[in-house]
Every structure is written in C-alpha cells, then in structure tokens.
CSV table of C-alpha atoms in Angstrom, one decimal:
chain,number,residue,atom,x,y,z
R,30,LEU,CA,-37.2,-12.9,35.9
R,31,ASP,CA,-38.4,-11.5,32.5
R,32,GLU,CA,-35.8,-8.7,32.7
R,33,TYR,CA,-33.1,-11.2,33.5
R,34,ILE,CA,-34.0,-13.5,30.6
R,35,GLU,CA,-34.0,-10.6,28.3
R,36,LYS,CA,-30.6,-9.2,29.2
R,37,ILE,CA,-28.5,-12.3,29.9
R,38,LYS,CA,-26.8,-14.2,27.1
R,39,LYS,CA,-27.6,-18.0,26.7
R,40,ASP,CA,-24.0,-19.1,27.3
R,41,ASP,CA,-24.0,-17.0,30.6
R,42,TRP,CA,-26.8,-18.8,32.1
R,43,ILE,CA,-25.2,-21.2,34.8
R,44,PRO,CA,-27.2,-24.4,34.7
R,45,THR,CA,-27.5,-24.6,38.4
R,46,LYS,CA,-29.1,-21.0,38.5
R,47,ARG,CA,-31.7,-22.3,36.3
R,48,LEU,CA,-32.4,-25.3,38.4
R,49,ILE,CA,-32.6,-23.2,41.5
R,50,ILE,CA,-35.0,-20.8,40.0
R,51,ALA,CA,-37.2,-23.6,38.5
R,52,TYR,CA,-37.2,-25.6,41.8
R,53,GLY,CA,-37.9,-22.5,43.9
R,54,ILE,CA,-40.9,-21.5,41.8
R,55,ALA,CA,-42.1,-25.2,41.9
R,56,TYR,CA,-41.7,-25.3,45.7
R,57,VAL,CA,-43.8,-22.2,46.2
R,58,MET,CA,-46.5,-23.3,43.9
R,59,LYS,CA,-46.8,-26.7,45.7
R,60,TYR,CA,-47.2,-24.7,48.9
R,61,LEU,CA,-50.0,-22.5,47.2
R,62,HIS,CA,-51.7,-25.6,45.9
R,63,ASP,CA,-51.5,-27.3,49.3
R,64,CYS,CA,-53.2,-24.2,50.6
R,65,HIS,CA,-56.0,-24.5,48.0
R,66,VAL,CA,-54.8,-21.5,46.1
R,67,VAL,CA,-54.4,-21.2,42.3
R,68,HIS,CA,-52.2,-18.4,41.1
R,69,ARG,CA,-53.7,-18.2,37.5
R,70,ASP,CA,-51.1,-15.7,36.3
R,71,LEU,CA,-47.8,-17.5,36.6
R,72,ARG,CA,-45.2,-16.0,34.1
R,73,PRO,CA,-41.6,-14.4,34.4
R,74,GLU,CA,-43.0,-11.0,34.9
R,75,ASN,CA,-44.5,-12.2,38.2
R,76,VAL,CA,-41.3,-13.7,39.6
R,77,CYS,CA,-38.6,-11.7,41.3
R,78,LEU,CA,-35.0,-12.7,41.8
R,79,ASN,CA,-32.8,-11.6,44.7
R,80,ASP,CA,-28.9,-11.2,44.4
R,81,GLU,CA,-28.5,-14.9,44.8
R,82,TYR,CA,-31.1,-15.5,42.0
R,83,TYR,CA,-33.5,-17.0,44.5
R,84,PRO,CA,-37.1,-16.6,43.1
R,85,TYR,CA,-40.1,-15.0,44.8
R,86,ILE,CA,-43.5,-15.2,43.3
R,87,PHE,CA,-45.7,-12.1,43.5
R,88,ASN,CA,-48.8,-10.4,41.8
R,89,PHE,CA,-51.7,-12.4,43.3
R,90,PHE,CA,-54.4,-10.2,41.8
R,91,SER,CA,-55.7,-13.1,39.7
R,92,ALA,CA,-55.2,-15.8,42.4
R,93,LYS,CA,-58.1,-17.7,43.7
R,94,GLN,CA,-58.8,-19.8,46.7
R,95,ILE,CA,-60.6,-22.8,45.1
R,96,ASP,CA,-63.1,-23.4,48.0
R,97,LYS,CA,-64.4,-19.8,47.7
R,98,LYS,CA,-66.6,-18.4,45.0
R,99,GLY,CA,-65.0,-15.7,42.8
R,100,LYS,CA,-65.3,-14.1,39.4
R,101,SER,CA,-63.7,-15.7,36.4
R,102,LYS,CA,-62.2,-13.7,33.7
R,103,LEU,CA,-59.8,-14.0,30.8
R,104,LEU,CA,-56.5,-12.3,31.9
R,105,HIS,CA,-54.9,-9.5,30.0
R,106,GLU,CA,-53.0,-10.1,26.8
R,107,THR,CA,-49.5,-10.2,28.3
R,108,SER,CA,-50.7,-13.4,30.2
R,109,LEU,CA,-52.1,-15.2,27.2
R,110,ARG,CA,-48.8,-16.7,26.1
R,111,PHE,CA,-48.6,-18.5,29.4
R,112,MET,CA,-52.3,-19.3,29.7
R,113,ALA,CA,-53.6,-23.0,29.6
R,114,PRO,CA,-55.9,-23.9,26.6
R,115,GLU,CA,-58.8,-24.9,28.7
R,116,PHE,CA,-58.7,-21.6,30.5
R,117,ILE,CA,-58.9,-19.7,27.2
R,118,GLU,CA,-61.8,-21.9,26.0
R,119,ASN,CA,-63.8,-21.9,29.2
R,120,PRO,CA,-62.5,-19.8,32.3
R,121,ALA,CA,-65.6,-20.4,34.4
R,122,LEU,CA,-65.4,-24.1,34.0
R,123,CYS,CA,-61.8,-24.7,35.0
R,124,GLN,CA,-60.8,-21.7,37.1
R,125,ASN,CA,-60.3,-23.8,40.1
R,126,SER,CA,-57.9,-26.3,38.4
R,127,PHE,CA,-54.3,-26.5,39.7
R,128,LYS,CA,-53.2,-27.7,36.3
R,129,LEU,CA,-53.6,-24.1,35.0
R,130,ASP,CA,-50.5,-23.2,37.0
R,131,VAL,CA,-48.6,-26.3,35.8
R,132,TYR,CA,-49.2,-25.4,32.2
R,133,SER,CA,-48.0,-21.9,32.9
R,134,TYR,CA,-45.0,-23.1,34.7
R,135,GLY,CA,-44.1,-25.2,31.6
R,136,MET,CA,-44.2,-22.1,29.4
R,137,LEU,CA,-42.3,-20.2,32.0
R,138,LEU,CA,-39.5,-22.8,32.0
R,139,TYR,CA,-39.5,-22.8,28.2
R,140,ASN,CA,-39.0,-19.0,28.3
R,141,MET,CA,-36.3,-19.3,31.0
R,142,VAL,CA,-34.1,-22.1,29.5
R,143,THR,CA,-34.4,-21.1,25.8
R,144,GLY,CA,-34.4,-17.3,26.2
R,145,ILE,CA,-37.3,-17.3,23.7
R,146,LYS,CA,-40.8,-15.9,24.4
R,147,PRO,CA,-43.5,-18.6,23.8
R,148,PHE,CA,-45.5,-18.0,20.6
R,149,GLU,CA,-43.3,-15.0,19.7
R,150,SER,CA,-44.2,-15.2,16.0
R,151,TYR,CA,-47.9,-14.4,16.8
R,152,ASP,CA,-48.9,-10.8,17.0
R,153,LYS,CA,-52.6,-11.1,16.7
R,154,LYS,CA,-54.6,-12.1,19.8
R,155,TYR,CA,-57.2,-14.3,18.1
R,156,GLU,CA,-54.5,-16.2,16.1
R,157,LEU,CA,-52.5,-16.8,19.3
R,158,MET,CA,-55.6,-18.2,21.1
R,159,ASN,CA,-56.4,-20.5,18.2
R,160,ALA,CA,-52.9,-21.8,18.2
R,161,ILE,CA,-52.8,-22.6,21.9
R,162,VAL,CA,-56.3,-24.0,21.9
R,163,SER,CA,-55.5,-26.3,18.9
R,164,GLY,CA,-52.5,-27.8,20.6
R,165,GLU,CA,-49.6,-25.8,19.1
R,166,ARG,CA,-46.5,-25.6,21.2
R,167,PRO,CA,-43.2,-23.7,20.8
R,168,GLU,CA,-40.2,-25.6,19.3
R,169,PHE,CA,-37.2,-26.5,21.3
R,170,PRO,CA,-33.8,-25.2,20.0
R,171,TYR,CA,-31.1,-27.9,19.6
R,172,TYR,CA,-29.1,-26.6,22.5
R,173,ILE,CA,-31.8,-27.6,25.2
R,174,PHE,CA,-31.0,-30.6,27.4
R,175,THR,CA,-33.3,-33.6,27.2
R,176,GLU,CA,-34.3,-33.4,30.9
R,177,TRP,CA,-35.7,-29.9,30.4
R,178,LYS,CA,-37.5,-30.8,27.2
R,179,GLU,CA,-39.2,-33.8,28.9
R,180,LEU,CA,-40.3,-31.8,31.9
R,181,ILE,CA,-41.6,-28.9,30.0
R,182,SER,CA,-43.5,-31.1,27.6
R,183,LYS,CA,-45.2,-32.9,30.4
R,184,CYS,CA,-46.2,-29.5,32.0
R,185,TRP,CA,-47.8,-28.0,28.9
R,186,ASP,CA,-49.6,-31.2,27.8
R,187,GLN,CA,-52.9,-30.3,26.1
R,188,GLU,CA,-54.7,-32.7,28.4
R,189,PRO,CA,-54.8,-31.3,32.0
R,190,ASP,CA,-54.9,-34.7,33.6
R,191,ASN,CA,-51.6,-35.7,32.0
R,192,ARG,CA,-49.7,-32.8,33.6
R,193,PRO,CA,-47.8,-33.5,36.7
R,194,THR,CA,-48.4,-32.0,40.1
R,195,PHE,CA,-45.8,-29.6,41.6
R,196,GLN,CA,-44.8,-32.4,44.0
R,197,GLU,CA,-44.0,-34.7,41.1
R,198,ILE,CA,-42.0,-31.8,39.4
R,199,LEU,CA,-40.0,-31.4,42.7
R,200,ASN,CA,-39.4,-35.1,42.7
R,201,ASP,CA,-38.1,-34.8,39.0
R,202,PHE,CA,-35.6,-32.1,40.0
R,203,ASP,CA,-34.3,-34.5,42.9
R,204,SER,CA,-34.0,-37.5,40.6
R,205,PRO,CA,-30.7,-38.6,38.9
R,206,LYS,CA,-32.0,-37.2,35.6
R,207,PHE,CA,-31.4,-33.6,36.8
R,208,MET,CA,-28.7,-34.4,39.3
R,209,ASN,CA,-26.0,-34.9,36.7
R,210,ASN,CA,-22.8,-33.2,35.6
R,211,HIS,CA,-24.7,-30.2,34.2
R,212,PHE,CA,-25.5,-28.9,37.7
R,213,SER,CA,-23.7,-28.2,41.0
R,214,GLU,CA,-25.3,-30.6,43.6
R,215,LYS,CA,-23.6,-28.6,46.4
R,216,LEU,CA,-25.2,-25.3,45.5
R,217,PHE,CA,-28.6,-26.9,44.8
R,218,LYS,CA,-28.7,-28.7,48.2
R,219,LYS,CA,-27.7,-25.4,49.9
R,220,TYR,CA,-30.6,-23.7,48.4
R,221,LYS,CA,-33.0,-26.4,49.2
R,222,ASN,CA,-31.9,-26.4,52.9
R,223,LYS,CA,-32.5,-22.7,53.1
R,224,ILE,CA,-36.1,-22.7,51.8
R,225,LYS,CA,-37.2,-25.9,53.6
R,226,ILE,CA,-40.4,-25.2,55.5
R,227,LYS,CA,-40.0,-26.4,59.1
C-alpha cells in the first residue's frame, strides 16, 4: 500500500478503490480483535494489495494475543508516525488495547486518502514523539471529503475510549454517509460478498 500511495497521483485514485481498501483492512482488524489479537504495527508498509486492489495485512511480528503474557517494546521509528500516543508514553500499560490499532488505522487512512505521510515535517524522533503525545494531528487538505475527515478524526482521537471499534467503523462504511455518489455501490458490494466469512 505504501508503494501504491507513493506512485499514484491523487486524481487517479478512484474513490471506490479507497473505500474497498479501507473496508477490507477494517474487516480484517475486526476479525483479529474478535480473536483477541492486537496487531500493534498497522501501517501502509504492512498492507499488500492484489491486482484488484484488495488488501491483505501481514507482518505480525509485533502482534500480541491479549490473554497471553508478552514483552512490550516501543516499535522501530518507521512505525512511530502511526503509533498511538498512549503506547509511546507507556507501552507496558496499554499493550493489550485494541484502540492502539484503531489509532494506527486512522493514520493509515489519512496517508491513503491524502497521499501525505503523517507528521512528514518532523525529522527528529523526540520532536515527533512529543507532538503525538501532546495531541498534535496532521492537517487535512481542502480536497478531502467530509466523510473521510470525520472517520479519521474519530480514529485518532487522543482519548482511546473515544475511538470507535472496527465494527463501528464497518457500520460507518455501510451507512448512507459513505454510500453516496462518490462511490460505486455495485463494486463495493461485490467486494463485501467476496470477503464475507461464512
């Protein structure tokens, strides 16, 4: 996904592709959370796309099953831009929180729909960490639709309890707010029927 974001022009992004990628990632994340697994490193580099732009999540080296004991660590710097503030402050205390993945998902969506890397103006690690912990968030360009802004803003809320679950995110995608004339409902339904767990 990161390579696709880098090479594609903003006006070549078909809105339905974005929706399918976003929905597919949320669908997998809901499944992981239902299995009591926190990914803890959700970012574009860890999402593959097939020829139809269907997403697949990989790289589970930092994942954790929440009902089992495991080491907590601050992930490498490439993950920092997608890392929740509470995990930066105290990894041991919140390492089992599903809301870590929701925050990362919000940053991933921002990167995908804007083409801009989160916090790209920061090149020093400690300054970036301070910005995230203090509640700073990337600005939205003028061309981003309201439905994306609202969803992303909910996902990266500073307070973990205010962030939605992945089920709530999926419900958002299925609502009239997203099912408008920006997207192809036919292609979206085709994808949903294909990935539905029986």
